[in-house]
PDB file of C-alpha atoms and ligand atoms in Angstrom:
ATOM      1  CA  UNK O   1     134.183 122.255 108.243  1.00  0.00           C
ATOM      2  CA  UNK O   2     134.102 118.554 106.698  1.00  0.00           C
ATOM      3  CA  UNK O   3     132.666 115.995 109.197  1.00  0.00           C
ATOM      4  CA  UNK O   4     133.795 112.478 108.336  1.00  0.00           C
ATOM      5  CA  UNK O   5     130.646 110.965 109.505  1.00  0.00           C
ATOM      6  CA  UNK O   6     130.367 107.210 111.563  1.00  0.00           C
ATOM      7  CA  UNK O   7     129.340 104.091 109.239  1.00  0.00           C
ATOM      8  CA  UNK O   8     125.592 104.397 110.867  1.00  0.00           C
ATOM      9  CA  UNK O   9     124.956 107.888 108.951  1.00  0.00           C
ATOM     10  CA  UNK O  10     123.471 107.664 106.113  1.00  0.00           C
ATOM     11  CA  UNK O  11     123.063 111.612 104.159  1.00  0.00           C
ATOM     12  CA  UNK O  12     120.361 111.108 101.635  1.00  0.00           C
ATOM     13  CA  UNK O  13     121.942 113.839  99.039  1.00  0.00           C
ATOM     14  CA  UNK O  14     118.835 113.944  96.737  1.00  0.00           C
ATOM     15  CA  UNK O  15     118.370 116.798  94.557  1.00  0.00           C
ATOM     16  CA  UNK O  16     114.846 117.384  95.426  1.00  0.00           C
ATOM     17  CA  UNK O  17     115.844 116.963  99.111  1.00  0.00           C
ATOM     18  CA  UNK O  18     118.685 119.448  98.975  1.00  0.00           C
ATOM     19  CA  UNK O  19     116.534 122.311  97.216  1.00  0.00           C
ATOM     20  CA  UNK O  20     113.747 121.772  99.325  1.00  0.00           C
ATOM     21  CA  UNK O  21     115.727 122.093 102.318  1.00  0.00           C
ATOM     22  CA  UNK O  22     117.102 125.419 100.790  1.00  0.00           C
ATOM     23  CA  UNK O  23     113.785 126.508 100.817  1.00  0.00           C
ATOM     24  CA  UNK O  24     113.388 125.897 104.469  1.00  0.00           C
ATOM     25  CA  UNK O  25     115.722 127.303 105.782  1.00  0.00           C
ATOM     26  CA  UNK O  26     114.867 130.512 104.251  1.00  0.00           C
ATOM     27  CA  UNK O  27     113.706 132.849 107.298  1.00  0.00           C
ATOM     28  CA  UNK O  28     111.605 134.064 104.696  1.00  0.00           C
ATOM     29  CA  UNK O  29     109.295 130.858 103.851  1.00  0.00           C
ATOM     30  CA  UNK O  30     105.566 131.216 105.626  1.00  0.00           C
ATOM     31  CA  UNK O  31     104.893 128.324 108.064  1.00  0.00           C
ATOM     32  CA  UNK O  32     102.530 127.059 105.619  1.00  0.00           C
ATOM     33  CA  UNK O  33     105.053 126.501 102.986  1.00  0.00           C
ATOM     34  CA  UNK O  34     107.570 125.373 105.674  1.00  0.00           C
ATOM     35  CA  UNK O  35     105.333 122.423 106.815  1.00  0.00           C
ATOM     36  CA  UNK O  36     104.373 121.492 103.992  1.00  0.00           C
ATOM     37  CA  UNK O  37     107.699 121.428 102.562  1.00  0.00           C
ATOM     38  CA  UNK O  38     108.883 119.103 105.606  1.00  0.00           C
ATOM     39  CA  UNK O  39     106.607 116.309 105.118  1.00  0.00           C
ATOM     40  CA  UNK O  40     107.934 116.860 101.143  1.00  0.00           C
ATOM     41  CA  UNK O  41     111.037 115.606 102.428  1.00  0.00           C
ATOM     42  CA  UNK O  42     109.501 113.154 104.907  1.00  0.00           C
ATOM     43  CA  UNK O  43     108.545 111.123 102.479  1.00  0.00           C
ATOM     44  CA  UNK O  44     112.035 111.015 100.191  1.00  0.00           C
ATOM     45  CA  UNK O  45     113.578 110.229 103.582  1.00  0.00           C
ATOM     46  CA  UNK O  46     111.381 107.503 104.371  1.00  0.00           C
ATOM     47  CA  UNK O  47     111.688 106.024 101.251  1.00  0.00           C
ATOM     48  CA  UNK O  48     115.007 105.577 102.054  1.00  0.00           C
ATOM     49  CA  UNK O  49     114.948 104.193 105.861  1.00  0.00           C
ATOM     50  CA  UNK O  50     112.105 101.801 104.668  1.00  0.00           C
ATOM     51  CA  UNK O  51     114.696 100.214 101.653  1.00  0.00           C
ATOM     52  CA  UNK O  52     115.233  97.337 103.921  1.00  0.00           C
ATOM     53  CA  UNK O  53     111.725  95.874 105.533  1.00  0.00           C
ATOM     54  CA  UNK O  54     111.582  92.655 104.657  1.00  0.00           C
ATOM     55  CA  UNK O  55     109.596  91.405 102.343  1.00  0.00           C
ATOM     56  CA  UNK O  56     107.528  87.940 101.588  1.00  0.00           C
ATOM     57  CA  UNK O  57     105.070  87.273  98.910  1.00  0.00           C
ATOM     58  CA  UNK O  58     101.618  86.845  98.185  1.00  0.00           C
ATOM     59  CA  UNK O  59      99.363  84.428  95.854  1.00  0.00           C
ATOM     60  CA  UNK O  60      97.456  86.610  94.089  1.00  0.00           C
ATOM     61  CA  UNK O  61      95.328  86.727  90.761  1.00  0.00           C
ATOM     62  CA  UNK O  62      96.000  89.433  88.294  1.00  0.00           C
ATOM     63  CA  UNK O  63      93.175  90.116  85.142  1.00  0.00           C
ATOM     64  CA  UNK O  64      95.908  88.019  83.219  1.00  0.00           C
ATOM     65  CA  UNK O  65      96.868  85.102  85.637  1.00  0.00           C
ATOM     66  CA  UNK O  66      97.997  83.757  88.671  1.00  0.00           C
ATOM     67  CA  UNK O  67     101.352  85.688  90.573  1.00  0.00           C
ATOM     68  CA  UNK O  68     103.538  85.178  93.686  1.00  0.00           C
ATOM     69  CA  UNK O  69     103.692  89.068  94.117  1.00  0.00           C
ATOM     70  CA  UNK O  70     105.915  90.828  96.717  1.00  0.00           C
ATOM     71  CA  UNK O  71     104.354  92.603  99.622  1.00  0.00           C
ATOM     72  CA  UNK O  72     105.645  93.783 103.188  1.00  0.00           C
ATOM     73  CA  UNK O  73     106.037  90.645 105.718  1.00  0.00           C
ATOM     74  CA  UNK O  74     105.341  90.474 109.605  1.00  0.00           C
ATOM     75  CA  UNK O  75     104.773  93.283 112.015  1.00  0.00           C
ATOM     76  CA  UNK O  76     104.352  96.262 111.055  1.00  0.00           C
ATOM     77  CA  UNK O  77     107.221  99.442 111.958  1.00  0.00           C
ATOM     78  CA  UNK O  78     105.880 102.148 114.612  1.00  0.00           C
ATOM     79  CA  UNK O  79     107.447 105.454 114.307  1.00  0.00           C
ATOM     80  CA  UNK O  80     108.119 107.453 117.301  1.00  0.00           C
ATOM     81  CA  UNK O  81     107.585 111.356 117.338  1.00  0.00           C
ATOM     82  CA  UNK O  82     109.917 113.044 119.458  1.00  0.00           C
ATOM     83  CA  UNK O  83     107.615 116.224 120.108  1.00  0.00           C
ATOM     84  CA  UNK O  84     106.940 118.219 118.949  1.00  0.00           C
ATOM     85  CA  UNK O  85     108.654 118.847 116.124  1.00  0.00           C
ATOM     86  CA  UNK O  86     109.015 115.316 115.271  1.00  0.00           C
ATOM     87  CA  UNK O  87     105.054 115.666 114.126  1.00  0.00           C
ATOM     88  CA  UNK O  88     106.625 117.595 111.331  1.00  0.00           C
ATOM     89  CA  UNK O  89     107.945 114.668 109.726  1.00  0.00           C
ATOM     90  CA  UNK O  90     105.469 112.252 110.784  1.00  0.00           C
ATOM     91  CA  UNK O  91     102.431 112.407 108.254  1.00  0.00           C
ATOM     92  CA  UNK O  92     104.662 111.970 105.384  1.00  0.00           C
ATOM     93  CA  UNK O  93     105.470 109.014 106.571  1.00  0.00           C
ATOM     94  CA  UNK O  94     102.341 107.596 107.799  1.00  0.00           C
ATOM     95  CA  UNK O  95     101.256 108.370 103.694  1.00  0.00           C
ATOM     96  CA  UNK O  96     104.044 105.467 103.033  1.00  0.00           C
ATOM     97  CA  UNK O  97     103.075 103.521 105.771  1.00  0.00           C
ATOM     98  CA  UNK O  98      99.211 103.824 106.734  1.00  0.00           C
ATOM     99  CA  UNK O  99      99.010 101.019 109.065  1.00  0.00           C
ATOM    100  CA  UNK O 100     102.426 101.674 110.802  1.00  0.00           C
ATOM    101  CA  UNK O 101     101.797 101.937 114.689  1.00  0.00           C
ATOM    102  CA  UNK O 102     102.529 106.121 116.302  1.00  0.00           C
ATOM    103  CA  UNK O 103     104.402 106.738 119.544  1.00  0.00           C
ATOM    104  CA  UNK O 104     104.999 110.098 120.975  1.00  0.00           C
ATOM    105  CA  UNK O 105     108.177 110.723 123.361  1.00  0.00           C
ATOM    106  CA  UNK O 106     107.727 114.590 124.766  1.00  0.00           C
ATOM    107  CA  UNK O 107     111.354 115.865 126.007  1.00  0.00           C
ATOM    108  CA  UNK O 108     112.196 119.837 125.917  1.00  0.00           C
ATOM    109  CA  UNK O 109     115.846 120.591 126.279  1.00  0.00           C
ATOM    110  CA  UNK O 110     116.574 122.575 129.530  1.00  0.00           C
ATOM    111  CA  UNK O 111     117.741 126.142 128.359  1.00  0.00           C
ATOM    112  CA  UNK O 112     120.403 126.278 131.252  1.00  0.00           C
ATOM    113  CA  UNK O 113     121.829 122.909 130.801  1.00  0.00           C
ATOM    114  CA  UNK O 114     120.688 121.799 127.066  1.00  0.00           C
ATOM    115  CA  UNK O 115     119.572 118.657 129.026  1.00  0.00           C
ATOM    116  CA  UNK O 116     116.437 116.472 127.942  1.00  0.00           C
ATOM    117  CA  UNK O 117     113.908 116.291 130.729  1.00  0.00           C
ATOM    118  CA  UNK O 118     110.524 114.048 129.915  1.00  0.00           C
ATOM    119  CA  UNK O 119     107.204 114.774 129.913  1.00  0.00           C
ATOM    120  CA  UNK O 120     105.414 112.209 127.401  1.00  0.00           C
ATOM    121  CA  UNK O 121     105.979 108.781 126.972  1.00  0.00           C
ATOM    122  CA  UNK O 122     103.051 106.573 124.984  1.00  0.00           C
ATOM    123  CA  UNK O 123     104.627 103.817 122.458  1.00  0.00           C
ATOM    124  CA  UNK O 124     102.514 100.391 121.539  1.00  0.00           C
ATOM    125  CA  UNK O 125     102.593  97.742 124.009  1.00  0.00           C
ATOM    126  CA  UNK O 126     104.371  95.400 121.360  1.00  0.00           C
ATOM    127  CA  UNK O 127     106.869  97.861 120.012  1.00  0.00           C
ATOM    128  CA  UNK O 128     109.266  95.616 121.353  1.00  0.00           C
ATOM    129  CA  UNK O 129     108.573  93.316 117.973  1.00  0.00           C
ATOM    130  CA  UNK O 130     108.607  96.120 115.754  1.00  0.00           C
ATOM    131  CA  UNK O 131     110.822  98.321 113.809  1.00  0.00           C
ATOM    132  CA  UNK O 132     110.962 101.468 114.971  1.00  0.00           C
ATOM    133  CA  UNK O 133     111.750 104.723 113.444  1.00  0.00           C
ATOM    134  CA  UNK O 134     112.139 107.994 115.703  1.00  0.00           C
ATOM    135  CA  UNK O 135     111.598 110.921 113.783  1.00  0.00           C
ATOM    136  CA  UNK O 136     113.114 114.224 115.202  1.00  0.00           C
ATOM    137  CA  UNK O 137     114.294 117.170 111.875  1.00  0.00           C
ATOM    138  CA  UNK O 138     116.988 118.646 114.018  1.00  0.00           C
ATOM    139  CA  UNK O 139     120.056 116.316 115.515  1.00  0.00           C
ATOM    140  CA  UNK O 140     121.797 118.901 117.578  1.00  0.00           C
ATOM    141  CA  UNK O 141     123.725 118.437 120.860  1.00  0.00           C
ATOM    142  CA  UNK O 142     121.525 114.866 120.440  1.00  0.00           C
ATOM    143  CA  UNK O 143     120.623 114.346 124.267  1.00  0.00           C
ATOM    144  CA  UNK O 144     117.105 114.721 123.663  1.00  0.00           C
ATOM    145  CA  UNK O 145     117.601 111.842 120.407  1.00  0.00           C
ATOM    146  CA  UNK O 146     119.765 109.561 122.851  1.00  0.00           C
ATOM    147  CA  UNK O 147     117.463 110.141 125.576  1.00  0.00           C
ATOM    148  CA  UNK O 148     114.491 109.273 123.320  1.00  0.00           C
ATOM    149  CA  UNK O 149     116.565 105.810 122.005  1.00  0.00           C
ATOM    150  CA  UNK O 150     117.158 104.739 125.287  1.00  0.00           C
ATOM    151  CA  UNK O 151     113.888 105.058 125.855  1.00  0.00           C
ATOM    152  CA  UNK O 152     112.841 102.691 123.170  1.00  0.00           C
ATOM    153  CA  UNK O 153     115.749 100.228 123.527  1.00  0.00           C
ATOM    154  CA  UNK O 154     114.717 100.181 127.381  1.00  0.00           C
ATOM    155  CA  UNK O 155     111.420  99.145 126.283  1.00  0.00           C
ATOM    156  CA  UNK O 156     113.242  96.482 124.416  1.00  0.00           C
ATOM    157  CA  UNK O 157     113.482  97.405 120.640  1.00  0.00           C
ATOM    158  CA  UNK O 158     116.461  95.793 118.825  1.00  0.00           C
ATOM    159  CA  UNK O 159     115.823  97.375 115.145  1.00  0.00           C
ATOM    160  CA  UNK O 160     115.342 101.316 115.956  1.00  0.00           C
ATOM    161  CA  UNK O 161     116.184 103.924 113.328  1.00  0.00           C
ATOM    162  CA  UNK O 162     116.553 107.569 113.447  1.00  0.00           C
ATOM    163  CA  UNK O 163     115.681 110.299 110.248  1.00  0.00           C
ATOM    164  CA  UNK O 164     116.632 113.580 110.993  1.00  0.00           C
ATOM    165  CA  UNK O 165     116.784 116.730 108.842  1.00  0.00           C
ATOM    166  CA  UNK O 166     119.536 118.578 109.920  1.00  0.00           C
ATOM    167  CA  UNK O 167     122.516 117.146 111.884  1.00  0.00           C
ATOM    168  CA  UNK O 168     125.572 118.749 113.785  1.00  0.00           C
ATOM    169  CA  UNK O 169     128.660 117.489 114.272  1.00  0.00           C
ATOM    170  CA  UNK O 170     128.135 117.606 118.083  1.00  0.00           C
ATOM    171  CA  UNK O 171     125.107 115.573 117.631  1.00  0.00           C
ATOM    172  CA  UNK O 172     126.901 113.020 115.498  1.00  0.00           C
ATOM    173  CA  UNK O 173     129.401 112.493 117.536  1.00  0.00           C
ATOM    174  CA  UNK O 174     127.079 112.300 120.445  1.00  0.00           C
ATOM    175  CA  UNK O 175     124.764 109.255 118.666  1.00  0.00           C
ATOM    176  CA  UNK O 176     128.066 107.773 117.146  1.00  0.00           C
ATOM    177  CA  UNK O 177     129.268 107.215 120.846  1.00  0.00           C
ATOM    178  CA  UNK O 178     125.899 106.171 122.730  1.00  0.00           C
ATOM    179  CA  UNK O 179     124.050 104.567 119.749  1.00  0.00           C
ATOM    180  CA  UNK O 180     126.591 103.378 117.278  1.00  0.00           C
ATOM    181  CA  UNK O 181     123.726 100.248 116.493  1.00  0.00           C
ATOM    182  CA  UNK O 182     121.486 103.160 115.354  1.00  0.00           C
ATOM    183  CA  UNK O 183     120.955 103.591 111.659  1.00  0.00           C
ATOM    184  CA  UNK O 184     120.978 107.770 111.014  1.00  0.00           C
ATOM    185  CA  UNK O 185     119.202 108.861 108.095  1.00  0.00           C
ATOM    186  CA  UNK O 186     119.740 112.756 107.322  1.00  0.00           C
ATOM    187  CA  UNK O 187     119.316 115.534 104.796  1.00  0.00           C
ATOM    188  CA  UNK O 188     122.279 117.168 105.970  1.00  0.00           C
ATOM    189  CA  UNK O 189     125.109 117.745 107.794  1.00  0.00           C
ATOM    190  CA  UNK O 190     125.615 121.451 109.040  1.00  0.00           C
ATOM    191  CA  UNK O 191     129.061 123.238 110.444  1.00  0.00           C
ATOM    192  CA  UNK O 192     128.095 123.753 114.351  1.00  0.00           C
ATOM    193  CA  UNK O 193     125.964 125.031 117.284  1.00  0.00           C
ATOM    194  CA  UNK O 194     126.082 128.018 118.975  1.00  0.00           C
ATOM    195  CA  UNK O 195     125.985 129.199 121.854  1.00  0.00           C
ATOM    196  CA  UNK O 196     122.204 128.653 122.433  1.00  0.00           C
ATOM    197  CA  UNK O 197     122.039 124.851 120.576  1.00  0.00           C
ATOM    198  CA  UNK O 198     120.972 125.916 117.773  1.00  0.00           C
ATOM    199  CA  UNK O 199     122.152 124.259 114.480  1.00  0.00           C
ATOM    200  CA  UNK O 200     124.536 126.995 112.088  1.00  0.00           C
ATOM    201  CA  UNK O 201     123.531 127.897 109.520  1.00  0.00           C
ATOM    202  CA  UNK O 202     120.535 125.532 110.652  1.00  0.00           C
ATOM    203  CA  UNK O 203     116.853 126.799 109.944  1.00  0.00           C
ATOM    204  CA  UNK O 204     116.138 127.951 113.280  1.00  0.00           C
ATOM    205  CA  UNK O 205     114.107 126.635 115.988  1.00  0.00           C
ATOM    206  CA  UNK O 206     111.981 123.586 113.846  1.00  0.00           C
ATOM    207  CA  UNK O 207     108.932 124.238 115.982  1.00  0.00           C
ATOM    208  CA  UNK O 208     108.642 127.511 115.765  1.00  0.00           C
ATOM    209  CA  UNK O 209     109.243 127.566 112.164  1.00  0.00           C
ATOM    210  CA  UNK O 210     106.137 124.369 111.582  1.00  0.00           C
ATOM    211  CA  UNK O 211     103.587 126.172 114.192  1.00  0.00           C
ATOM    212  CA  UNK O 212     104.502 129.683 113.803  1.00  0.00           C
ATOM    213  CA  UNK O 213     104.594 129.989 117.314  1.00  0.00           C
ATOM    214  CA  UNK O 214     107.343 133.270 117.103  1.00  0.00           C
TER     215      UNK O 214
HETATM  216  N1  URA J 301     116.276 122.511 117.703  1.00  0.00           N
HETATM  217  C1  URA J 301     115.827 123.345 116.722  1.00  0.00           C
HETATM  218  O1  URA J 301     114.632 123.462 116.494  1.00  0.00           O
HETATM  219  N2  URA J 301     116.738 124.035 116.022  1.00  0.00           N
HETATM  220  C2  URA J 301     118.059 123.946 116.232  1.00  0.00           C
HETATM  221  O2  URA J 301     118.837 124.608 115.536  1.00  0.00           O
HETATM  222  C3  URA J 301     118.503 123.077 117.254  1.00  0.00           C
HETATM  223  C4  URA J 301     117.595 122.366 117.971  1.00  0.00           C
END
């Protein structure tokens, strides 16, 4: 199935992406490998989803002489962890961003009706200034991900983006509807869910696969 995706998705279609993501969703590749592989991709994402901070510049002396040199203006961006696997993509990008601010937004998806309930919620007291990017690797029905916007736009965030690993159609269409303002970043876009919510042919259930918890 071909999903004609909404103007706010964005597939980064790397090479180094793609065959990394091949090797995670091998039910074969350790945890180890798995995690590590994820904040691989973390980073290629987030050098994408960062293309647009803005930017001022800075006097500075080189060896040679004196430079206006670029460098990252205002308020730093917080990314937002929706737990847990979110935390999977989160120390790649705190690498590329060392002083960004961290929020953590805790919803499980109830197993009867695949609806987010909440049971964390700790974001910056001034996220309201910043950029913020929620980080969750699987987009699948997307209640939990337009739970967790709400969230932050009800806290009043105007810039938010969203990186995800794996999306599904559902999920698409579920963000296009409730968050169209919402810039998607995404390694892929996958043919369904089943029965369960899970992502086909997906990688399985992300937490599991980071923690080894199965
Ligand atoms: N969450 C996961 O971890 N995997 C899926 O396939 C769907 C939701």
């Amino acid at each position: 199935m071909t999903t004609k995706l909404p103007p706010n998705f964005v597939v980064v279609n790397h090479p180094l992406i793609q065959h990394k993501l091949t090797l995670m969703r091998d039910k074969n590749t350790p945890s180890a490998v798995f995690r590590q592989l994820l904040r691989e991709i973390s980073l290629l994402l987030g050098y994408e989803v960062l293309r647009d901070l803005p930017m001022s510049t800075r006097s500075i002396e080189t060896p040679l002489t004196q430079m206006d040199a670029p460098i990252l203006e205002g308020k730093k961006v917080v990314f937002v962890s929706i737990l847990r696997a979110g935390n999977g993509l989160l120390d790649g990008l705190i690498d590329l961003v060392p002083s960004a601010r961290i929020g953590h937004i805790g919803l499980y998806r109830d197993p009867v009706t695949l609806q987010p309930v909440e049971y964390y919620f700790k974001v910056p007291s001034d996220i309201a200034d910043r950029r913020v990017v929620l980080v969750d690797p699987m987009l699948a029905t997307g209640n939990s991900v337009a739970a967790a916007i709400q969230r932050v736009k009800d806290c009043g965030v105007k810039d938010i983006k969203l990186v995800t690993l794996l999306a599904a159609p559902e999920g698409i269409a579920r963000l296009a509807k409730a968050h169209p303002d919402v810039q998607v970043f995404t390694a892929a876009v996958d043919s369904h869910l089943n029965d369960h919510g899970y992502i086909v042919p997906g990688l399985g259930d992300a937490g599991d696969r980071m923690f080894g918890t199965k």
